[in-house]
mmCIF file of C-alpha atoms in Angstrom:
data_model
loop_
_atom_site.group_PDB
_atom_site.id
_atom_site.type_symbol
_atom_site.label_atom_id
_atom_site.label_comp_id
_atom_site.label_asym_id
_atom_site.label_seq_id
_atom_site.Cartn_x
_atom_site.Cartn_y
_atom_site.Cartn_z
ATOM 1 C CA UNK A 1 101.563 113.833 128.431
ATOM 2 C CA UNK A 2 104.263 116.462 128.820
ATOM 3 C CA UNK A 3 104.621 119.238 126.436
ATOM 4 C CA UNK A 4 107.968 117.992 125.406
ATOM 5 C CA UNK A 5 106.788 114.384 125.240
ATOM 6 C CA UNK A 6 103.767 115.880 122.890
ATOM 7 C CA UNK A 7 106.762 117.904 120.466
ATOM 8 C CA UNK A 8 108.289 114.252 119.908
ATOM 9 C CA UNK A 9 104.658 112.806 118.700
ATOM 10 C CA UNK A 10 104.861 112.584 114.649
ATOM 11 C CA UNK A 11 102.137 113.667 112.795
ATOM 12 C CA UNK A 12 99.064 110.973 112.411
ATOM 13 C CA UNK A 13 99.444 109.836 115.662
ATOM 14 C CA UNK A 14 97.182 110.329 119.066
ATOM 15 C CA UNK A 15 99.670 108.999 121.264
ATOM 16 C CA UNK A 16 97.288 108.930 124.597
ATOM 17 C CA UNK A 17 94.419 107.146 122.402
ATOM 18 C CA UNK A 18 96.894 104.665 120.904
ATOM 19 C CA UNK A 19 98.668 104.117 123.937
ATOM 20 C CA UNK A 20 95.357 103.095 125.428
ATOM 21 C CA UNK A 21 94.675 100.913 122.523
ATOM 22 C CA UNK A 22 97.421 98.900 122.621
ATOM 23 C CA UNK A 23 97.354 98.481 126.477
ATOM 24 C CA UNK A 24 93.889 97.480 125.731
ATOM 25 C CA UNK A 25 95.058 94.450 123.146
ATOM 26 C CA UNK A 26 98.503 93.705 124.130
ATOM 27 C CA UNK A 27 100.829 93.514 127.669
ATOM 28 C CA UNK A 28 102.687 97.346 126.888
ATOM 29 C CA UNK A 29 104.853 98.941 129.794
ATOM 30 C CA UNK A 30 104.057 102.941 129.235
ATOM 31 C CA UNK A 31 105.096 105.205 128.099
ATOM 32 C CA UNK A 32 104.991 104.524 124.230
ATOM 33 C CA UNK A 33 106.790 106.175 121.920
ATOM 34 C CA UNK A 34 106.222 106.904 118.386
ATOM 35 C CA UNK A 35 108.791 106.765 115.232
ATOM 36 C CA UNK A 36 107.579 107.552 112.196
ATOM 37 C CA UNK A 37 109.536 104.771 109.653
ATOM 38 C CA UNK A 38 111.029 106.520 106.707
ATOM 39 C CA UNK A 39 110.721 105.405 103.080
ATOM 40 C CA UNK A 40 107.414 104.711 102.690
ATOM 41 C CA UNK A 41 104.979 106.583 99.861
ATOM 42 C CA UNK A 42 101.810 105.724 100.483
ATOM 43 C CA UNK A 43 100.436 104.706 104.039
ATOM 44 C CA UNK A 44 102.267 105.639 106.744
ATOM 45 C CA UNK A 45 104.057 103.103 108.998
ATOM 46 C CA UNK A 46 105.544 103.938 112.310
ATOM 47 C CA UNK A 47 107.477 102.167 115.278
ATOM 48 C CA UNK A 48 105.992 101.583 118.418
ATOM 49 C CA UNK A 49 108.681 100.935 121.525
ATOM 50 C CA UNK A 50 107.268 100.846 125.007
ATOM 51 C CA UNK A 51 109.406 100.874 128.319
ATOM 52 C CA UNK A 52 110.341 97.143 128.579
ATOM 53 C CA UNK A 53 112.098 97.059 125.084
ATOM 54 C CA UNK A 54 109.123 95.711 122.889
ATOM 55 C CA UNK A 55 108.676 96.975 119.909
ATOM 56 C CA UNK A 56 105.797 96.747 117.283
ATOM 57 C CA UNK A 57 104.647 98.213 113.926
ATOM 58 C CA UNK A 58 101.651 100.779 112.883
ATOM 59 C CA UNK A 59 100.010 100.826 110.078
ATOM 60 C CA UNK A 60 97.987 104.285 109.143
ATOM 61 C CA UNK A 61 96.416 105.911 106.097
ATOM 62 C CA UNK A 62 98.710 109.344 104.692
ATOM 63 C CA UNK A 63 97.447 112.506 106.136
ATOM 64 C CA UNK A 64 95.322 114.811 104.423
ATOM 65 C CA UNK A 65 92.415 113.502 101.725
ATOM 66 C CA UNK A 66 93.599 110.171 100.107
ATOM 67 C CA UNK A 67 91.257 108.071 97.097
ATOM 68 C CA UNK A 68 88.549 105.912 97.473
ATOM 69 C CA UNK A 69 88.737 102.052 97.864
ATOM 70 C CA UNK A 70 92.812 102.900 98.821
ATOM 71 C CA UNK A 71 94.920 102.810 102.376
ATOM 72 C CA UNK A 72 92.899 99.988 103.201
ATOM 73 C CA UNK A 73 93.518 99.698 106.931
ATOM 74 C CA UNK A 74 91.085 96.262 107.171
ATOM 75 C CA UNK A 75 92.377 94.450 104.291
ATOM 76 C CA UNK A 76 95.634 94.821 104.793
ATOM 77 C CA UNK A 77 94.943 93.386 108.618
ATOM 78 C CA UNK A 78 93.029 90.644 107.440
ATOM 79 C CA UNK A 79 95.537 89.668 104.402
ATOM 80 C CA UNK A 80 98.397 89.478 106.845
ATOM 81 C CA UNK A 81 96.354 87.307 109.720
ATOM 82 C CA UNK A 82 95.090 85.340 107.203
ATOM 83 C CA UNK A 83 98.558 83.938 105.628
ATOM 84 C CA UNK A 84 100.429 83.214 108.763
ATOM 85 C CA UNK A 85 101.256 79.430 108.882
ATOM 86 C CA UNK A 86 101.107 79.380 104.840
ATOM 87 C CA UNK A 87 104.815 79.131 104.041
ATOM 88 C CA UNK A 88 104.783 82.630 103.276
ATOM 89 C CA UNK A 89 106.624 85.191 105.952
ATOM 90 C CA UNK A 90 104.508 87.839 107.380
ATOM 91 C CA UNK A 91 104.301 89.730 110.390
ATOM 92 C CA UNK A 92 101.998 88.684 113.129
ATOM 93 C CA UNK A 93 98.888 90.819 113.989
ATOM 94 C CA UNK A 94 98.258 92.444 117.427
ATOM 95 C CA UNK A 95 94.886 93.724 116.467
ATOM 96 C CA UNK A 96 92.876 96.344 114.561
ATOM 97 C CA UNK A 97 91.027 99.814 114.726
ATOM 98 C CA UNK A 98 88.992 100.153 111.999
ATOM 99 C CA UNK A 99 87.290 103.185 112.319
ATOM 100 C CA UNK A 100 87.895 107.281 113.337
ATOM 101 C CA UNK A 101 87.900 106.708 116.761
ATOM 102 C CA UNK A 102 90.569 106.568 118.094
ATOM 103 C CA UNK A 103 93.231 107.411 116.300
ATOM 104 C CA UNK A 104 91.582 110.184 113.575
ATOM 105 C CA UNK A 105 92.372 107.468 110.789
ATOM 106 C CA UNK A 106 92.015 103.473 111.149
ATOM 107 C CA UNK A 107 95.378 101.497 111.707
ATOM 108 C CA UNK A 108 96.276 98.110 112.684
ATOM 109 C CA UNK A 109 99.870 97.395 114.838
ATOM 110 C CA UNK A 110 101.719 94.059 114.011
ATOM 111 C CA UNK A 111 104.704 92.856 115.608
ATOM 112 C CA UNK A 112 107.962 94.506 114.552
ATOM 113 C CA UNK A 113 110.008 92.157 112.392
ATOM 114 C CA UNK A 114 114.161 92.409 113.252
ATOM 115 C CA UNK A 115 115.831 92.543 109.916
ATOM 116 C CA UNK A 116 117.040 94.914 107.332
ATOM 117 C CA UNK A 117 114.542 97.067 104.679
ATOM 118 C CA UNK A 118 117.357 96.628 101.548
ATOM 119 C CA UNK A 119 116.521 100.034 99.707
ATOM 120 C CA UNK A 120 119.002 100.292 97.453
ATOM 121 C CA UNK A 121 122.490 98.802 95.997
ATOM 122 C CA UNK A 122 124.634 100.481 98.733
ATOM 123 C CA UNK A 123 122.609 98.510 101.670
ATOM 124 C CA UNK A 124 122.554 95.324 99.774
ATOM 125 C CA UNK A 125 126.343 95.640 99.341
ATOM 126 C CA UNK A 126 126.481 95.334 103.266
ATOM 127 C CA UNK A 127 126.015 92.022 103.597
ATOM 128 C CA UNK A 128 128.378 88.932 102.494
ATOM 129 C CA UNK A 129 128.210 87.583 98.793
ATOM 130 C CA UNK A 130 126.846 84.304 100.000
ATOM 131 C CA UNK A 131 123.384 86.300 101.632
ATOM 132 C CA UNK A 132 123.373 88.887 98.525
ATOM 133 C CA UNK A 133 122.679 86.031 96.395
ATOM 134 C CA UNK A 134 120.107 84.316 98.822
ATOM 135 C CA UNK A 135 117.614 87.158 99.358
ATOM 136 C CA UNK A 136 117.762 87.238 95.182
ATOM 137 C CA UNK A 137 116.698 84.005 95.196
ATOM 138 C CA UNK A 138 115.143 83.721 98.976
ATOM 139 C CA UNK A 139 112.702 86.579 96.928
ATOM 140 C CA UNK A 140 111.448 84.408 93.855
ATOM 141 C CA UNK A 141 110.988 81.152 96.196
ATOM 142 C CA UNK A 142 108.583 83.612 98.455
ATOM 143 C CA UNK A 143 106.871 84.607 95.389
ATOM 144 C CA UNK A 144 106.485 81.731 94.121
ATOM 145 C CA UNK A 145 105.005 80.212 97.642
ATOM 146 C CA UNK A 146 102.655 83.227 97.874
ATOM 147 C CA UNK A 147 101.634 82.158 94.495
ATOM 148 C CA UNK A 148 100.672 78.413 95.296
ATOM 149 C CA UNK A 149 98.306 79.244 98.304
ATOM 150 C CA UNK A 150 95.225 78.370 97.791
ATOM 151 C CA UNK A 151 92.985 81.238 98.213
ATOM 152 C CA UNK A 152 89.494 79.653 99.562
ATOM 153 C CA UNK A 153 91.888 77.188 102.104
ATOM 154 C CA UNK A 154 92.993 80.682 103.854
ATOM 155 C CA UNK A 155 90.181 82.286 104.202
ATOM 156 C CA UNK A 156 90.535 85.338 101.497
ATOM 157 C CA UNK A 157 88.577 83.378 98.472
ATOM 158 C CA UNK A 158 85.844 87.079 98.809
ATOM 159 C CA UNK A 159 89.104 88.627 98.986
ATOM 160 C CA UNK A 160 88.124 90.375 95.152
ATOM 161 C CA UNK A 161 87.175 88.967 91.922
ATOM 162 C CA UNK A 162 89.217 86.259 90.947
ATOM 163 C CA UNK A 163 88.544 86.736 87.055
ATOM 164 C CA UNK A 164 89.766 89.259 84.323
ATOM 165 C CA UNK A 165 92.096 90.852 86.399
ATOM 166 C CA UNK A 166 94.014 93.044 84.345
ATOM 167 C CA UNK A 167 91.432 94.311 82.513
ATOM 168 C CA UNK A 168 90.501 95.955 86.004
ATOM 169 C CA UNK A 169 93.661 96.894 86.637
ATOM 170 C CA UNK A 170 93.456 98.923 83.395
ATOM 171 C CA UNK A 171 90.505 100.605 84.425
ATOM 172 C CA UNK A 172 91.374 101.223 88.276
ATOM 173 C CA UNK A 173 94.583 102.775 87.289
ATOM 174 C CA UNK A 174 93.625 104.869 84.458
ATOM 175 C CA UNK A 175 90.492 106.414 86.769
ATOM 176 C CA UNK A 176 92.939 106.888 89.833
ATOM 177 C CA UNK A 177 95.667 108.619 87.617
ATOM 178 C CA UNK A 178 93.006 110.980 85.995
ATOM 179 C CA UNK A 179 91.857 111.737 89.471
ATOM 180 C CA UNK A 180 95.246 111.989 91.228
ATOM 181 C CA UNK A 181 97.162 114.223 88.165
ATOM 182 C CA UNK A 182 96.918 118.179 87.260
ATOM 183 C CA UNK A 183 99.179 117.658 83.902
ATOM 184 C CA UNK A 184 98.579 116.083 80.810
ATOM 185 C CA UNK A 185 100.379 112.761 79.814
ATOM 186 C CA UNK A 186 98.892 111.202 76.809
ATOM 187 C CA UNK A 187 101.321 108.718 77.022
ATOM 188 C CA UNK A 188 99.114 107.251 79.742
ATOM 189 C CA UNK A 189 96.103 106.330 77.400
ATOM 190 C CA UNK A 190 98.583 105.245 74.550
ATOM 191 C CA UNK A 191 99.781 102.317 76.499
ATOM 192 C CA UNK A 192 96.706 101.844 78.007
ATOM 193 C CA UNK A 193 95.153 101.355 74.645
ATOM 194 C CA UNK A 194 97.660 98.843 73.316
ATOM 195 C CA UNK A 195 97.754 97.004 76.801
ATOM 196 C CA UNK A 196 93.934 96.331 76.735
ATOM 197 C CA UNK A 197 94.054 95.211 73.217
ATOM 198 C CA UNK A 198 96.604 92.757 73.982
ATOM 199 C CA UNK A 199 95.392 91.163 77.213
ATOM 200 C CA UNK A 200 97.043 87.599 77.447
ATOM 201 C CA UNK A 201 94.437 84.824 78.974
ATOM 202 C CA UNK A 202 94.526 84.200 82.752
ATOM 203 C CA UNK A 203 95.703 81.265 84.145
ATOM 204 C CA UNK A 204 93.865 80.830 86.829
ATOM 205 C CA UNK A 205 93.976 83.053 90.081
ATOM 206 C CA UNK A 206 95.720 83.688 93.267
ATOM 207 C CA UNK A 207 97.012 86.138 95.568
ATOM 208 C CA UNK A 208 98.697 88.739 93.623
ATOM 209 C CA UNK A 209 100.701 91.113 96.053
ATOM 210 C CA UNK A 210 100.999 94.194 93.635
ATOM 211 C CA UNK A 211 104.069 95.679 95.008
ATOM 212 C CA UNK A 212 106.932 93.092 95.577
ATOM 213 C CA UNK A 213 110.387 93.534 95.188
ATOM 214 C CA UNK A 214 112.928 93.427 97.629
ATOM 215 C CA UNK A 215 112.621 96.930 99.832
ATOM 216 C CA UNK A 216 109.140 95.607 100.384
ATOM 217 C CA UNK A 217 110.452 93.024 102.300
ATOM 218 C CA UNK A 218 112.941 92.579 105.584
ATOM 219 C CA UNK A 219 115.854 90.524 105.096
ATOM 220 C CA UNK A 220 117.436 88.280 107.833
ATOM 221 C CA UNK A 221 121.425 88.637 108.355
ATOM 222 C CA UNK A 222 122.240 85.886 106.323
ATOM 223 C CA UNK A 223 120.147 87.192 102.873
ATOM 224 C CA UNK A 224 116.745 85.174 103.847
ATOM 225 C CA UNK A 225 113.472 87.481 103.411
ATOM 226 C CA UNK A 226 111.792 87.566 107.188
ATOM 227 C CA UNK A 227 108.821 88.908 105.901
ATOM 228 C CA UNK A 228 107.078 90.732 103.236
ATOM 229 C CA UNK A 229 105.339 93.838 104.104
ATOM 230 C CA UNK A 230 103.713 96.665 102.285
ATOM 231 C CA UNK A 231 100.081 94.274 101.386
ATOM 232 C CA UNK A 232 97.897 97.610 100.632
ATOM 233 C CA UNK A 233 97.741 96.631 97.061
ATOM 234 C CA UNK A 234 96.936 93.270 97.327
ATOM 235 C CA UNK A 235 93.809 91.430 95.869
ATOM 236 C CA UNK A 236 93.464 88.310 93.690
ATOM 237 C CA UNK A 237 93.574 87.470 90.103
ATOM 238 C CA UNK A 238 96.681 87.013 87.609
ATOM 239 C CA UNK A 239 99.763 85.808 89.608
ATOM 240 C CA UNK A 240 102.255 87.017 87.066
ATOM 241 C CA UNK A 241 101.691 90.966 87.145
ATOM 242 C CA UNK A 242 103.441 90.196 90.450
ATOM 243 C CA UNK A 243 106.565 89.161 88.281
ATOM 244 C CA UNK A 244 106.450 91.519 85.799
ATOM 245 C CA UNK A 245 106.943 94.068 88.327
ATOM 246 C CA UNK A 246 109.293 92.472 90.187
ATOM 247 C CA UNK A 247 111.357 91.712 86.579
ATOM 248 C CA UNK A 248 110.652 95.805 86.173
ATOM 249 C CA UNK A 249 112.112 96.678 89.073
ATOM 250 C CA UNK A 250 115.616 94.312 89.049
ATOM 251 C CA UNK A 251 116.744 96.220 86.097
ATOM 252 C CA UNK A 252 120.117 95.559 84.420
ATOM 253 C CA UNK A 253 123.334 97.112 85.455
ATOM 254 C CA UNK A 254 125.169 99.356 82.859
ATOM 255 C CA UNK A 255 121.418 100.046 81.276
ATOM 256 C CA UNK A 256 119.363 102.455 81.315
ATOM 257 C CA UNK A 257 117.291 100.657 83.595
ATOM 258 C CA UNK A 258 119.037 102.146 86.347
ATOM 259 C CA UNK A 259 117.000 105.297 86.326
ATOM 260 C CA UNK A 260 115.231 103.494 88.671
ATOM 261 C CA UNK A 261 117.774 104.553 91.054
ATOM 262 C CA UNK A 262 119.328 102.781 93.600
ATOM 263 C CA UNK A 263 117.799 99.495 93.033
ATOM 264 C CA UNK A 264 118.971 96.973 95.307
ATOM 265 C CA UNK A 265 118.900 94.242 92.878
ATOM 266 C CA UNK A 266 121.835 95.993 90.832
ATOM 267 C CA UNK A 267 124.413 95.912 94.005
ATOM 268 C CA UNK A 268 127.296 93.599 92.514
ATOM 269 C CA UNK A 269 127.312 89.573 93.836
ATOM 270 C CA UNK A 270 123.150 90.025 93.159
ATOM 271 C CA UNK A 271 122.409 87.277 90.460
ATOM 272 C CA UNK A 272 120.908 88.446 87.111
ATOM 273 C CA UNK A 273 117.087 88.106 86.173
ATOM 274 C CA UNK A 274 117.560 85.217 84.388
ATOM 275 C CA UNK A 275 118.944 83.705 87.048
ATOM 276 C CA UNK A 276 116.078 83.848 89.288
ATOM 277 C CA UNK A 277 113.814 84.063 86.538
ATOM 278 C CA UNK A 278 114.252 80.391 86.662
ATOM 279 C CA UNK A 279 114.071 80.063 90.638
ATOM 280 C CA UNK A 280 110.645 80.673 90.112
ATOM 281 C CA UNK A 281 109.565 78.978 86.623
ATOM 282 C CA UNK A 282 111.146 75.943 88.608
ATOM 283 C CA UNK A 283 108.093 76.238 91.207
ATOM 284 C CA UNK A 284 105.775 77.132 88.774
ATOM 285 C CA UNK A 285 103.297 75.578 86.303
ATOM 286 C CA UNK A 286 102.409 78.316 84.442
ATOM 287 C CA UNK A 287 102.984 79.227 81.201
ATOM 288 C CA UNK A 288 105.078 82.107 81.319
ATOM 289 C CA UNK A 289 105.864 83.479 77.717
ATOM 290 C CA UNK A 290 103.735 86.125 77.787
ATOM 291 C CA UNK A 291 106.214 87.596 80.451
ATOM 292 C CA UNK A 292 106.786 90.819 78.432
ATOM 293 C CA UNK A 293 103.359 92.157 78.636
ATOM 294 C CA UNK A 294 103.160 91.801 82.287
ATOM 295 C CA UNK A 295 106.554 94.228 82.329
ATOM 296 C CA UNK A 296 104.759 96.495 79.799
ATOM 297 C CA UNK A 297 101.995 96.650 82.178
ATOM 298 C CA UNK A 298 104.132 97.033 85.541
ATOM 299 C CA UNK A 299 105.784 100.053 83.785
ATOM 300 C CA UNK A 300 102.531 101.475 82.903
ATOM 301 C CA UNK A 301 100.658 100.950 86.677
ATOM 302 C CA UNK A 302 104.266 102.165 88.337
ATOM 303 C CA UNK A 303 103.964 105.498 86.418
ATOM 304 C CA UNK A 304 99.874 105.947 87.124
ATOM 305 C CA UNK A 305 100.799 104.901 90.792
ATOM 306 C CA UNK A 306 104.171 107.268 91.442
ATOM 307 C CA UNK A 307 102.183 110.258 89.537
ATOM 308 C CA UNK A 308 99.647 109.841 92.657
ATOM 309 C CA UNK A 309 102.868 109.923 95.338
ATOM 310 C CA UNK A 310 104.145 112.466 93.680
ATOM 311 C CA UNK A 311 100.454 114.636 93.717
ATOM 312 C CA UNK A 312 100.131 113.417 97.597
ATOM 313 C CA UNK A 313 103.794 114.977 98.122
ATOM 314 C CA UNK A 314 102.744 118.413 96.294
ATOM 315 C CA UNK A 315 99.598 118.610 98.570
ATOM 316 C CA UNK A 316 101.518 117.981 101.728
ATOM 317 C CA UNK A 317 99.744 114.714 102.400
ATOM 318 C CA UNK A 318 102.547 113.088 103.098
ATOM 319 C CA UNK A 319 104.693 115.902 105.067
ATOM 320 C CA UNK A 320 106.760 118.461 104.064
ATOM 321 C CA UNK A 321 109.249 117.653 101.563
ATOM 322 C CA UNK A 322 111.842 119.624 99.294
ATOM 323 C CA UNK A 323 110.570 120.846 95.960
ATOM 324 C CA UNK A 324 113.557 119.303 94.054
ATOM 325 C CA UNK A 325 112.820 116.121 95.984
ATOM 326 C CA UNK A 326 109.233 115.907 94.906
ATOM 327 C CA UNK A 327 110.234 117.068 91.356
ATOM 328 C CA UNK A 328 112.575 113.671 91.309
ATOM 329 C CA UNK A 329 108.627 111.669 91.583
ATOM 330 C CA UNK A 330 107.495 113.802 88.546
ATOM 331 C CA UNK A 331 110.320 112.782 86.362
ATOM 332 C CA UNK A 332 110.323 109.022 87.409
ATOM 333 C CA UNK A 333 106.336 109.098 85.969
ATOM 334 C CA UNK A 334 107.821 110.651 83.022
ATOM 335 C CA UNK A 335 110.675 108.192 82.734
ATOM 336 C CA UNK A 336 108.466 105.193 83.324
ATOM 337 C CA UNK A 337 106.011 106.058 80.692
ATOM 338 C CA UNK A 338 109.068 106.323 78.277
ATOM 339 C CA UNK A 339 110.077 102.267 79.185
ATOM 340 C CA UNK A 340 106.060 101.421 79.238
ATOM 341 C CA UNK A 341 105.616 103.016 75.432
ATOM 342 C CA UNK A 342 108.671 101.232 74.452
ATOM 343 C CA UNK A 343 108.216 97.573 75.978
ATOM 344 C CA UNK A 344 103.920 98.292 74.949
ATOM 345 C CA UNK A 345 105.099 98.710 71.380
ATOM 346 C CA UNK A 346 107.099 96.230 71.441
ATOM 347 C CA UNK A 347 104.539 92.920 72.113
#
């Protein structure tokens, strides 16, 4: 490798090891190069285009010291492999490293999905009416297939405990927050208190995602979601935490709900909540009036898991940014707890 080809490597990646890797687990025409993908919090996902035009996706942990049991390089392989052919769209795997070796970190590399990563209102706002209102509701029907699959038939029925889910969300995000913050936020254990006194019953389990909404996803030109990326929270348990973040996140235009800036979902010609709401409780036979508590919650888990980003971005373990611009994570944790006291209090 040339010194110049070396100064155009990001950061997290060996490109001689991983070029070797992949030649070793997939037809490449060398040299590689490396792209780091921008928008991403957590792990780190980068492009991979080789001399014949090919392209392909890499999966990595953040730099620098990240938490136990999280960036899980294997599961995340093993989630995706395991649900192609069920109905719902995901990448397909090229293999996995799942160890130090080669690459400092482990990774996996899945083929690169053609598409569009709808971030915010201004993006969605590029495509025609017709597809603005079919990735809406292209989103719910996904969700509501990912929902249906039946866990053991796939393979993923060890995946994680299928029973009392929330109650170990409560106590997974409460110990990660206390071990990711340096401020206090007693906000934090307020709702925490009123959410685990309040637990609705399961019903039943399945694959809960624990990040969708639509810039987790990449849309096809004409509004229909390709695939659904982003798995690193995934396990099993209660299906609808999975829509009362997604519900979180569509927020409501002229609201305050659009401090969660930029929100795709708010671009004009995108169909309401209860719109789609009922996309999915037409596909579903769950009970789903305890809806609320499942937003309470999402507001409560977004704000333990963006004080973590926002701790990751003030250590550098996730590359240099702007002060201001890691400041705007701070207040979003401090904004979300305000909506999670107010929707908690109000079960």
């Amino acid at each position: 490798m040339t010194d110049d080809t070396a100064a155009r490597v990001p950061a997290g990646i060996d490109a001689d090891a991983v070029s070797a890797w992949m030649a070793a687990h997939t037809e490449v025409a060398p040299p590689l190069q490396f792209t780091l993908i921008a928008g991403g919090h957590s792990n780190l996902t980068f492009r991979v285009d080789d001399a014949a035009g090919r392209r392909w996706a890499l999966r990595r942990p953040p730099l620098g010291q990240v938490l136990a049991t999280a960036h899980d390089m294997g599961r995340e392989h093993r989630i995706i492999s395991a649900l192609a052919g069920s109905g719902v769209p995901v990448p397909a795997t090229v293999g996995l490293s799942p160890d130090d070796a080669v690459n400092g970190a482990p990774f996996y590399v899945m083929a690169f999905v053609d598409g569009t990563v709808v971030r915010d209102a201004a993006t969605a706002e590029t495509f025609p009416a017709e597809a603005r209102s079919r990735m809406a509701h292209d989103l719910l029907e996904v969700l509501a297939r990912l929902h249906a699959v039946d866990v053991d038939a796939v393979g993923l029925g060890d995946l994680g405990r299928k029973a009392d889910y929330i109650p170990r969300q409560l106590k997974r995000w409460s110990t990660q927050f206390a071990q990711s913050t340096d401020r206090d936020l007693p906000a934090v254990e307020r709702v925490h208190d009123i959410l685990a006194a309040r637990i609705p019953e399961q019903q039943g389990a399945g694959i809960v995602h624990g990040d969708y909404r639509l810039d987790n996803c990449m849309v096809g030109p004409d509004g229909s979601i390709a695939a659904v990326l982003d798995w690193e929270l995934c396990t099993l348990g209660d299906v609808l935490a999975d829509l009362g973040s997604l519900q979180m996140y569509w927020g409501v235009r002229g609201s305050e709900q659009q401090a969660l800036q930029g929100t795709p979902t708010l671009a004009e010609g995108v169909p309401s909540w209860d719109e789609v709401f009922a996309t999915y409780a037409a596909r579903s036979d769950r009970d789903l009036s305890a809806l609320p508590y499942y937003v309470a919650f999402a507001y409560w888990r977004g704000a333990c898991i963006i004080e973590g980003v926002y701790n990751r971005y003030k250590r550098r373990a996730m590359g240099d940014k702007a002060p201001a611009d890691v400041e705007v994570f701070g207040r979003q944790v401090e904004w979300l707890l305000e909506q999670a006291v107010a929707h908690a209090e109000a079960l």
